[in-house]
Amino acid sequence: MRKLLMAAALAVGLGAAGLGEARTVRWAASGDPNTMDPHSQNLGTVTMVLQQIYDPLIQRTQELGLAPGLATRWEQVEPNRWRFWLREGVKFHEGQAFTADDAVFSITRAQQPTSNYGIFVDTIDRAVQVEPFIVDIITRVPDPILPNKIASLMIMSRSWSEQHNSTRPQNTRNREEMHTTRNTNGTGAFRLSVREPDVRTVLVRNTDWWGWAEPGSREGNITEIIYRPIASDATRIAALLSNEVDFVLDPPLQDLNRLRAAPGIRVTEGPEVRTIFLAMDTHRDRLLYSDVTDRNPLKDLRVRQALYQAIDIQAIHRTTMRGQSVVTGTFFPPQVNGYSREEDVRLPYDQARARALLAEAGYPNGFGITLDCPNNRYINDEQICQAIVAMWARIGVRAQLNAMPLGPFFQKIQREDTSIYLLGWGVPTLDALYSFQSLLRSRDGGQGNGIWNYGRYSNPRMDALIDIMVNQSGDARNNAIREALRIYREDVPHIPLHHQMIPWAMRSNFTIPHMANNQPYFRWARMN
């Protein structure tokens, strides 16, 4: 009888009818997460691992809609108050029972200065426990999109965090090491087993996860995930072809045709909710990395337009991206609420006009500048930067490319130790406010304002429009977004390049839903 009960428990735990054996998936991508702290770094490379381990109150569906997570339902009970009814009977991986106190703690933790998740809690005044399984979030202003933000906020155990002196997020900007840098304790579908930075990360199935009985997850049969960062494109693809790995999140574009033709390999593709652009230091009076020592050329609109119009984006689309991009004149894609086709218009590629603009601005012979660029974060990121450096050279701009792995790259730009840099931006809330507030709002100490505005762009009218997006709804909000997009197009705070298309490559016996946020959810995956 005891053996029968154990067998039944194992079958329920594995969550897949008839499954009784280990199903390991070996997964590779070019970069490695630079922390395991769930509130320290709002980066896709970090989230792709941590969202297997931690649950939010509200989950994303396979279509990026909202679904119950650690909260079973939620409601805006007053204009400035959202109520969440929490799931009972949930335990963290180390055995602590999940309660409203953990939700209050996690929301408060994400509000702290070392958090990179301020954009998701920007309107929150406080979270309070109403009952052991009911939490109220009180906002400073009515926030109609709060559930979309909460869907990106992972829930930690208060007692575990206090035990390990981790009640605030790790400060990665200052290269701080703390317990949460390498250790986790979530309630999610998988628990961390081994963490060797830049070598391997091993996750094992949490057989007690509440979600295995949910639609979609019932069919998931993965029992172990072994993640390996493999920086070399050639080595990563060779590992897939030789059956050393089962899944590659970021196959290089130049290998796609070969992969499609390879026996036992499958490629899935689709648009990503991510835009690639160049951001600039428009704040300092003198740039940190330029041979212009008496002023900042990037403060001059004509210079920003010149750099923009010198870029042959169709050549990058055709050659560097091999057609796997969607050229754009704005900074978020059509899947995001607030997108406007009318404002998605690029300045024309015109090198003669670019040279004339530089001359008008006082730089007839161009100038020198350093372009910071990651080399393992976005699709062909370094190659994009190489192409831009060559295009700028034709108008006299002597750009020096400074390419580096994502870890030091993000530390550098987060210290604002840059003059111009390439960035990719995803929109997890699927609402325009996330991009405007993070990337373009002037910093004033407000939670989330300008949190990724490392070029310190500032425009009072843009700030006013962003504040309307935060505080209002309906036509007033929609009109504010449209005007802000027009200002973005005319003021050139960034040089937009393209929206990413994302291919995933895998062994044919492995299946996983392709996601527009470029996040693999292994709870929905199967290994046959």
Coordinates of C-alpha atoms in Angstrom, one line a residue:
M1 CA 0.0 0.0 0.0
R2 CA 2.8 2.4 0.9
K3 CA 4.5 1.8 -2.5
L4 CA 1.2 2.5 -4.3
L5 CA 0.7 5.8 -2.5
M6 CA 4.3 6.9 -3.3
A7 CA 3.8 6.0 -7.0
A8 CA 0.5 8.0 -7.0
A9 CA 2.2 11.0 -5.4
L10 CA 5.0 10.9 -8.0
A11 CA 2.6 10.8 -10.9
V12 CA 0.7 13.8 -9.5
G13 CA 4.0 15.6 -8.8
L14 CA 5.3 15.1 -12.3
G15 CA 2.0 16.5 -13.6
A16 CA 1.9 14.6 -16.8
A17 CA -0.3 11.5 -17.3
G18 CA 1.8 8.4 -17.6
L19 CA 5.1 10.1 -16.9
G20 CA 7.4 8.2 -14.6
E21 CA 10.9 8.9 -15.8
A22 CA 13.4 11.8 -15.8
R23 CA 13.1 14.2 -18.7
T24 CA 16.1 16.5 -18.8
V25 CA 16.3 19.5 -21.2
R26 CA 19.8 20.9 -21.9
W27 CA 19.4 24.5 -22.8
A28 CA 22.0 27.1 -24.1
A29 CA 22.2 30.8 -24.8
S30 CA 25.0 33.2 -25.3
G31 CA 24.8 35.1 -22.0
D32 CA 24.5 34.1 -18.3
P33 CA 22.4 35.8 -15.7
N34 CA 24.4 38.3 -13.6
T35 CA 22.4 37.6 -10.4
M36 CA 19.8 35.4 -8.9
D37 CA 18.2 38.2 -6.9
P38 CA 14.6 38.6 -8.2
H39 CA 14.5 42.4 -7.7
S40 CA 18.0 43.5 -8.6
Q41 CA 18.2 43.4 -12.4
N42 CA 15.2 43.8 -14.7
L43 CA 17.0 42.0 -17.6
G44 CA 15.7 39.3 -19.9
T45 CA 18.8 37.2 -19.3
V46 CA 18.1 37.2 -15.6
T47 CA 14.3 36.8 -15.9
M48 CA 14.6 33.8 -18.3
V49 CA 16.0 31.7 -15.4
L50 CA 14.3 33.3 -12.4
Q51 CA 10.7 33.1 -13.8
Q52 CA 11.2 29.3 -13.7
I53 CA 11.9 29.6 -9.9
Y54 CA 9.7 32.4 -8.6
D55 CA 6.0 33.0 -9.0
P56 CA 4.3 36.4 -9.3
L57 CA 0.9 37.2 -8.0
I58 CA -0.4 37.3 -11.6
Q59 CA 1.0 35.1 -14.4
R60 CA 1.3 35.5 -18.1
T61 CA -0.5 33.2 -20.4
Q62 CA 1.0 31.7 -23.6
E63 CA -0.6 34.7 -25.4
L64 CA 0.9 37.1 -22.8
G65 CA -2.5 37.7 -21.3
L66 CA -3.0 37.7 -17.5
A67 CA -3.9 34.7 -15.4
P68 CA -4.0 33.8 -11.7
G69 CA -0.7 33.1 -10.1
L70 CA -0.1 33.3 -6.4
A71 CA -3.3 35.5 -6.4
T72 CA -6.4 33.6 -7.5
R73 CA -8.3 36.9 -8.2
W74 CA -7.9 40.6 -8.0
E75 CA -10.1 43.7 -8.1
Q76 CA -9.9 47.5 -8.1
V77 CA -12.1 48.0 -5.0
E78 CA -11.5 51.7 -4.9
P79 CA -9.8 54.1 -7.3
N80 CA -6.5 53.9 -5.4
R81 CA -6.9 50.4 -3.9
W82 CA -6.4 47.0 -5.6
R83 CA -7.3 43.9 -3.6
F84 CA -5.6 40.5 -4.2
W85 CA -7.0 37.2 -2.9
L86 CA -4.1 34.8 -2.4
R87 CA -3.7 31.1 -3.1
E88 CA -3.6 29.0 0.1
G89 CA -1.5 25.9 0.7
V90 CA 1.5 27.2 -1.3
K91 CA 5.1 26.6 0.1
F92 CA 8.4 28.0 -0.8
H93 CA 11.1 25.6 -2.0
E94 CA 12.7 25.6 1.5
G95 CA 9.4 24.8 3.2
Q96 CA 8.1 28.2 4.4
A97 CA 4.3 28.7 4.0
F98 CA 3.4 31.5 1.6
T99 CA 1.1 34.1 3.1
A100 CA 0.1 37.7 2.6
D101 CA 3.1 38.8 4.6
D102 CA 5.4 37.6 1.9
A103 CA 3.5 39.5 -0.7
V104 CA 3.7 42.7 1.3
F105 CA 7.4 42.1 1.9
S106 CA 8.2 41.5 -1.8
I107 CA 6.4 44.6 -3.0
T108 CA 8.1 46.7 -0.4
R109 CA 11.5 45.2 -1.2
A110 CA 11.0 46.0 -4.9
Q111 CA 10.4 49.7 -3.9
Q112 CA 13.9 50.0 -2.3
P113 CA 16.6 52.1 -4.0
T114 CA 18.8 49.1 -5.0
S115 CA 15.8 47.6 -6.9
N116 CA 15.8 47.7 -10.7
Y117 CA 12.1 46.9 -10.6
G118 CA 10.9 50.4 -9.5
I119 CA 9.0 50.8 -12.8
F120 CA 6.6 48.0 -11.7
V121 CA 5.8 49.6 -8.3
D122 CA 6.0 53.3 -9.3
T123 CA 2.5 54.2 -8.3
I124 CA 2.3 52.1 -5.2
D125 CA 2.2 53.9 -1.9
R126 CA 2.1 50.7 0.2
A127 CA 0.9 47.1 0.4
V128 CA -1.0 46.0 3.5
Q129 CA -2.1 42.6 4.8
V130 CA -5.9 42.6 5.2
E131 CA -6.1 39.0 6.2
P132 CA -3.6 36.1 6.1
F133 CA -4.5 35.5 2.4
I134 CA -5.7 39.0 1.3
V135 CA -3.5 41.9 0.4
D136 CA -4.4 45.4 -0.5
I137 CA -2.1 47.6 -2.7
I138 CA -2.8 51.2 -2.1
T139 CA -1.6 53.5 -5.0
R140 CA -0.8 57.2 -4.9
V141 CA -2.9 57.7 -8.0
P142 CA -5.5 55.5 -9.8
D143 CA -3.5 53.0 -11.8
P144 CA -5.5 51.1 -14.3
I145 CA -2.6 49.0 -15.5
L146 CA -1.3 47.8 -12.1
P147 CA -2.1 44.1 -12.7
N148 CA 0.2 44.3 -15.8
K149 CA 3.0 45.6 -13.7
I150 CA 2.4 43.1 -10.8
A151 CA 2.7 40.3 -13.4
S152 CA 6.5 41.1 -13.5
L153 CA 7.1 41.2 -9.7
M154 CA 8.4 37.9 -8.2
I155 CA 7.4 36.9 -4.7
M156 CA 10.0 36.1 -2.0
S157 CA 9.9 34.6 1.5
R158 CA 10.2 37.3 4.2
S159 CA 11.6 34.9 6.8
W160 CA 14.2 33.4 4.4
S161 CA 15.3 36.9 3.2
E162 CA 15.6 38.1 6.8
Q163 CA 17.5 34.9 7.8
H164 CA 20.1 35.6 5.0
N165 CA 20.3 39.4 5.4
S166 CA 18.7 40.0 2.1
T167 CA 15.8 42.2 2.9
R168 CA 16.8 44.6 0.1
P169 CA 17.9 43.9 -3.4
Q170 CA 21.5 43.3 -4.3
N171 CA 23.3 46.4 -5.6
T172 CA 24.8 45.1 -8.8
R173 CA 25.8 48.6 -9.9
N174 CA 28.4 48.5 -7.0
R175 CA 29.2 44.8 -7.7
E176 CA 27.8 43.8 -4.3
E177 CA 27.7 40.1 -3.3
M178 CA 25.0 38.9 -1.0
H179 CA 23.1 35.6 -0.4
T180 CA 20.6 36.3 -3.2
T181 CA 23.4 36.7 -5.7
R182 CA 23.7 32.9 -6.0
N183 CA 20.8 31.4 -4.0
T184 CA 17.0 31.4 -4.5
N185 CA 13.9 30.3 -2.7
G186 CA 10.7 30.7 -4.7
T187 CA 7.4 29.0 -5.0
G188 CA 7.8 28.3 -8.8
A189 CA 7.7 25.2 -11.0
F190 CA 11.5 24.6 -10.7
R191 CA 13.9 25.0 -7.8
L192 CA 17.6 25.9 -8.1
S193 CA 19.9 22.9 -7.7
V194 CA 23.3 24.1 -8.9
R195 CA 24.5 27.6 -9.7
E196 CA 28.0 28.0 -11.2
P197 CA 28.1 31.5 -12.8
D198 CA 29.2 31.4 -16.4
V199 CA 29.4 27.6 -16.3
R200 CA 26.0 26.0 -15.6
T201 CA 22.8 26.4 -13.8
V202 CA 20.7 23.4 -12.9
L203 CA 17.0 23.5 -12.0
V204 CA 14.9 20.5 -10.8
R205 CA 11.2 20.1 -10.9
N206 CA 9.3 21.3 -7.9
T207 CA 6.9 18.4 -7.6
D208 CA 4.8 20.4 -5.1
W209 CA 4.2 23.3 -7.4
W210 CA 0.5 24.3 -7.3
G211 CA 0.4 25.0 -11.0
W212 CA 1.0 21.4 -12.3
A213 CA -2.7 20.9 -12.3
E214 CA -3.4 24.0 -14.4
P215 CA -4.3 23.8 -18.1
G216 CA -1.1 23.9 -20.2
S217 CA 1.2 22.8 -17.4
R218 CA -0.5 19.5 -17.1
E219 CA 1.2 18.3 -20.2
G220 CA 4.6 19.6 -19.2
N221 CA 7.0 16.7 -18.4
I222 CA 10.4 18.4 -17.8
T223 CA 12.0 17.2 -14.6
E224 CA 15.4 18.9 -14.9
I225 CA 16.8 21.9 -16.8
I226 CA 20.5 22.3 -17.3
Y227 CA 21.4 25.7 -18.6
R228 CA 24.8 26.5 -20.1
P229 CA 26.0 29.8 -21.4
I230 CA 27.9 29.3 -24.6
A231 CA 29.2 32.6 -25.9
S232 CA 30.6 31.3 -29.2
D233 CA 27.9 31.1 -31.9
A234 CA 29.7 28.3 -33.7
T235 CA 30.1 26.2 -30.5
R236 CA 26.5 26.7 -29.4
I237 CA 25.2 25.5 -32.8
A238 CA 27.6 22.7 -32.9
A239 CA 26.4 21.6 -29.5
L240 CA 22.8 21.5 -30.8
L241 CA 23.7 19.6 -34.0
S242 CA 25.7 17.1 -32.1
N243 CA 22.9 16.5 -29.5
E244 CA 24.9 18.0 -26.7
V245 CA 22.1 20.5 -26.0
D246 CA 18.4 20.3 -26.8
F247 CA 17.4 23.9 -27.1
V248 CA 19.1 27.1 -28.2
L249 CA 17.4 30.4 -27.3
D250 CA 19.4 32.6 -29.6
P251 CA 20.6 30.8 -32.7
P252 CA 22.7 33.1 -34.9
L253 CA 20.9 34.3 -38.0
Q254 CA 23.6 33.1 -40.4
D255 CA 22.9 29.5 -39.3
L256 CA 19.1 29.5 -39.6
N257 CA 18.9 28.0 -43.1
R258 CA 21.4 25.3 -42.1
L259 CA 19.5 24.5 -39.0
R260 CA 16.2 24.3 -40.9
A261 CA 17.7 21.7 -43.2
A262 CA 19.4 19.7 -40.5
P263 CA 17.8 16.3 -39.6
G264 CA 16.3 16.2 -36.1
I265 CA 16.3 20.0 -35.7
R266 CA 13.4 22.4 -35.6
V267 CA 13.3 26.2 -35.8
T268 CA 10.4 28.3 -34.5
E269 CA 10.2 32.0 -35.2
G270 CA 8.1 35.1 -34.4
P271 CA 8.2 38.8 -33.6
E272 CA 9.5 39.8 -30.2
V273 CA 8.2 42.7 -28.1
R274 CA 11.6 44.2 -28.1
T275 CA 13.1 47.2 -29.9
I276 CA 16.8 47.9 -30.6
F277 CA 18.0 51.5 -30.6
L278 CA 20.9 53.8 -29.7
A279 CA 20.7 56.0 -26.6
M280 CA 22.8 59.0 -26.1
D281 CA 24.2 61.2 -23.3
T282 CA 22.2 64.4 -23.9
H283 CA 22.8 65.7 -20.4
R284 CA 26.5 66.3 -19.6
D285 CA 28.1 69.6 -20.8
R286 CA 31.1 67.5 -22.1
L287 CA 31.0 63.9 -23.2
L288 CA 33.0 61.3 -21.3
Y289 CA 34.2 59.6 -24.5
S290 CA 34.8 62.1 -27.3
D291 CA 37.5 64.2 -28.8
V292 CA 35.3 67.2 -28.5
T293 CA 36.4 68.6 -25.1
D294 CA 34.6 71.9 -24.8
R295 CA 30.9 70.9 -25.3
N296 CA 28.6 68.0 -25.9
P297 CA 27.8 67.5 -29.5
L298 CA 24.8 65.2 -28.7
K299 CA 23.0 68.1 -27.1
D300 CA 22.5 69.5 -30.6
L301 CA 19.4 68.1 -32.4
R302 CA 21.2 68.5 -35.7
V303 CA 24.0 66.1 -34.6
R304 CA 21.5 63.5 -33.4
Q305 CA 19.7 63.8 -36.7
A306 CA 22.9 63.5 -38.6
L307 CA 23.9 60.3 -36.8
Y308 CA 20.4 59.0 -37.4
Q309 CA 20.3 59.8 -41.1
A310 CA 23.8 58.4 -41.7
I311 CA 22.5 54.9 -40.8
D312 CA 21.4 52.7 -43.8
I313 CA 18.9 50.7 -41.8
Q314 CA 17.7 48.7 -44.8
A315 CA 21.3 47.5 -45.3
I316 CA 21.4 46.4 -41.7
H317 CA 18.0 44.7 -42.1
R318 CA 19.1 42.9 -45.3
T319 CA 22.7 42.0 -44.5
T320 CA 23.4 42.1 -40.7
M321 CA 19.9 40.8 -39.7
R322 CA 19.3 38.7 -42.8
G323 CA 15.7 39.9 -43.0
Q324 CA 15.0 38.9 -39.4
S325 CA 14.1 42.4 -38.1
V326 CA 11.3 44.9 -38.5
V327 CA 12.7 48.3 -39.3
T328 CA 11.1 51.1 -37.1
G329 CA 11.1 54.8 -36.4
T330 CA 9.8 54.4 -32.8
F331 CA 10.7 52.6 -29.7
F332 CA 8.1 49.9 -29.0
P333 CA 6.3 47.5 -31.4
P334 CA 2.7 47.2 -32.5
Q335 CA 1.8 44.6 -29.8
V336 CA 2.1 47.3 -27.2
N337 CA -0.9 49.4 -26.2
G338 CA -0.4 53.0 -27.5
Y339 CA 1.6 52.1 -30.6
S340 CA 0.8 54.4 -33.5
R341 CA 1.5 53.5 -37.1
E342 CA 1.4 57.2 -38.0
E343 CA 4.3 58.0 -35.7
D344 CA 6.4 55.0 -36.7
V345 CA 8.2 56.9 -39.4
R346 CA 12.0 57.0 -39.8
L347 CA 14.1 60.0 -40.8
P348 CA 15.3 59.1 -44.3
Y349 CA 18.7 57.6 -44.9
D350 CA 20.6 60.5 -46.5
Q351 CA 24.4 60.8 -45.9
A352 CA 24.7 64.1 -47.8
R353 CA 22.0 65.6 -45.5
A354 CA 23.9 64.1 -42.5
R355 CA 27.1 65.8 -43.5
A356 CA 25.3 69.1 -44.0
L357 CA 23.7 68.8 -40.5
L358 CA 27.1 68.2 -38.9
A359 CA 28.5 71.2 -40.7
E360 CA 25.6 73.4 -39.6
A361 CA 26.2 72.2 -36.0
G362 CA 29.9 73.2 -36.2
Y363 CA 31.4 69.8 -37.0
P364 CA 32.3 69.9 -40.7
N365 CA 35.1 67.4 -40.1
G366 CA 33.0 65.2 -37.8
F367 CA 34.2 64.2 -34.4
G368 CA 35.3 61.2 -32.4
I369 CA 33.1 59.2 -30.0
T370 CA 33.0 55.8 -28.3
L371 CA 30.1 53.5 -29.0
D372 CA 29.4 51.0 -26.2
C373 CA 27.8 47.8 -27.3
P374 CA 27.0 44.4 -25.8
N375 CA 28.3 41.4 -27.7
N376 CA 26.1 38.6 -26.3
R377 CA 22.7 40.1 -25.4
Y378 CA 20.8 40.9 -28.6
I379 CA 20.7 39.3 -31.9
N380 CA 23.9 40.2 -33.8
D381 CA 24.4 43.2 -31.4
E382 CA 28.1 43.6 -32.1
Q383 CA 27.7 43.2 -35.8
I384 CA 25.0 45.9 -35.8
C385 CA 27.4 48.3 -34.0
Q386 CA 30.2 47.4 -36.4
A387 CA 27.9 48.3 -39.3
I388 CA 26.9 51.6 -37.7
V389 CA 30.6 52.6 -37.0
A390 CA 31.4 52.1 -40.7
M391 CA 28.3 54.1 -41.8
W392 CA 29.2 57.0 -39.5
A393 CA 32.8 57.0 -40.8
R394 CA 31.4 58.0 -44.2
I395 CA 30.1 61.3 -42.7
G396 CA 33.3 61.9 -40.8
V397 CA 32.3 60.6 -37.4
R398 CA 35.2 58.6 -36.0
A399 CA 33.4 56.1 -33.7
Q400 CA 35.4 53.6 -31.7
L401 CA 33.5 50.4 -30.9
N402 CA 33.7 49.2 -27.3
A403 CA 32.0 45.8 -27.4
M404 CA 31.8 43.6 -24.3
P405 CA 29.7 40.9 -22.6
L406 CA 26.4 41.8 -21.1
G407 CA 27.6 41.7 -17.5
P408 CA 30.2 44.5 -17.7
F409 CA 28.1 46.3 -20.3
F410 CA 25.1 46.8 -18.0
Q411 CA 27.3 47.7 -15.1
K412 CA 28.9 50.3 -17.3
I413 CA 25.8 52.0 -18.6
Q414 CA 24.1 51.8 -15.2
R415 CA 27.0 53.8 -13.8
E416 CA 26.2 56.3 -16.7
D417 CA 29.8 55.7 -17.8
T418 CA 29.0 56.0 -21.5
S419 CA 28.4 58.6 -24.2
I420 CA 26.4 56.5 -26.7
Y421 CA 25.3 52.9 -26.4
L422 CA 23.1 50.2 -28.1
L423 CA 20.2 49.0 -26.0
G424 CA 17.3 46.5 -26.6
W425 CA 14.1 47.2 -24.8
G426 CA 11.3 44.8 -24.1
V427 CA 7.9 45.8 -22.7
P428 CA 6.6 43.2 -20.2
T429 CA 3.6 45.3 -19.2
L430 CA 2.6 45.6 -22.9
D431 CA 1.7 49.2 -22.3
A432 CA 3.5 52.3 -23.7
L433 CA 3.9 53.9 -20.2
Y434 CA 6.6 51.3 -19.3
S435 CA 8.8 52.6 -22.1
F436 CA 8.2 56.3 -21.8
Q437 CA 8.6 56.3 -18.0
S438 CA 11.7 54.1 -17.9
L439 CA 13.6 55.5 -20.8
L440 CA 12.5 59.2 -21.3
R441 CA 11.1 60.6 -18.0
S442 CA 13.4 63.0 -16.3
R443 CA 14.7 61.7 -13.0
D444 CA 13.1 63.4 -10.0
G445 CA 13.3 60.7 -7.4
G446 CA 9.9 59.4 -8.3
Q447 CA 9.7 55.6 -8.3
G448 CA 10.5 54.3 -11.8
N449 CA 11.0 57.7 -13.3
G450 CA 13.9 57.6 -15.8
I451 CA 15.2 54.3 -14.2
W452 CA 16.8 53.3 -17.6
N453 CA 17.3 56.9 -18.8
Y454 CA 21.1 56.7 -18.6
G455 CA 21.6 59.4 -21.2
R456 CA 19.5 61.7 -18.9
Y457 CA 17.3 63.0 -21.7
S458 CA 14.9 65.6 -20.3
N459 CA 12.0 67.4 -21.9
P460 CA 9.4 69.2 -19.6
R461 CA 6.6 68.6 -22.1
M462 CA 7.5 64.9 -22.4
D463 CA 7.5 64.7 -18.6
A464 CA 4.1 66.3 -18.4
L465 CA 2.7 63.8 -20.9
I466 CA 4.2 60.8 -19.1
D467 CA 2.6 62.0 -15.9
I468 CA -0.8 62.1 -17.7
M469 CA -0.2 58.5 -18.8
V470 CA 0.4 57.6 -15.1
N471 CA -2.6 59.4 -13.7
Q472 CA -5.3 59.3 -16.3
S473 CA -7.2 57.0 -18.5
G474 CA -9.4 57.1 -21.6
D475 CA -9.0 59.8 -24.3
A476 CA -6.7 62.0 -22.1
R477 CA -4.2 59.1 -21.8
N478 CA -4.4 58.0 -25.4
N479 CA -3.9 61.6 -26.6
A480 CA -0.9 62.0 -24.3
I481 CA 0.7 58.8 -25.7
R482 CA 0.2 60.0 -29.3
E483 CA 1.7 63.5 -28.6
A484 CA 4.6 61.9 -26.7
L485 CA 5.3 59.6 -29.7
R486 CA 5.4 62.7 -32.0
I487 CA 7.9 64.4 -29.7
Y488 CA 10.0 61.2 -29.7
R489 CA 10.1 61.3 -33.5
E490 CA 10.9 65.0 -33.7
D491 CA 13.3 65.3 -30.8
V492 CA 15.4 62.2 -31.5
P493 CA 16.3 61.2 -27.9
H494 CA 17.2 57.8 -29.4
I495 CA 18.1 56.5 -32.8
P496 CA 15.6 53.7 -33.3
L497 CA 16.7 50.7 -35.4
H498 CA 14.4 47.7 -35.5
H499 CA 12.1 45.4 -33.6
Q500 CA 13.7 42.0 -33.1
M501 CA 12.4 38.8 -34.7
I502 CA 13.3 35.8 -32.6
P503 CA 14.2 32.3 -33.8
W504 CA 14.5 29.5 -31.3
A505 CA 16.2 26.2 -32.4
M506 CA 15.7 22.9 -30.7
R507 CA 15.9 19.1 -31.2
S508 CA 12.8 17.8 -32.8
N509 CA 11.8 15.7 -29.8
F510 CA 11.5 18.8 -27.7
T511 CA 8.6 21.2 -27.8
I512 CA 8.0 24.5 -26.0
P513 CA 5.6 27.4 -26.8
H514 CA 7.3 30.2 -28.7
M515 CA 6.8 33.4 -26.7
A516 CA 6.8 37.0 -28.0
N517 CA 8.6 38.1 -24.8
N518 CA 11.5 35.8 -25.7
Q519 CA 11.1 33.9 -22.4
P520 CA 11.0 30.1 -22.4
Y521 CA 8.5 28.7 -19.9
F522 CA 9.6 25.2 -19.2
R523 CA 6.4 24.4 -17.3
W524 CA 4.7 24.1 -20.7
A525 CA 7.6 22.2 -22.4
R526 CA 7.7 18.5 -23.3
M527 CA 10.6 16.1 -24.0
N528 CA 9.5 13.1 -26.0

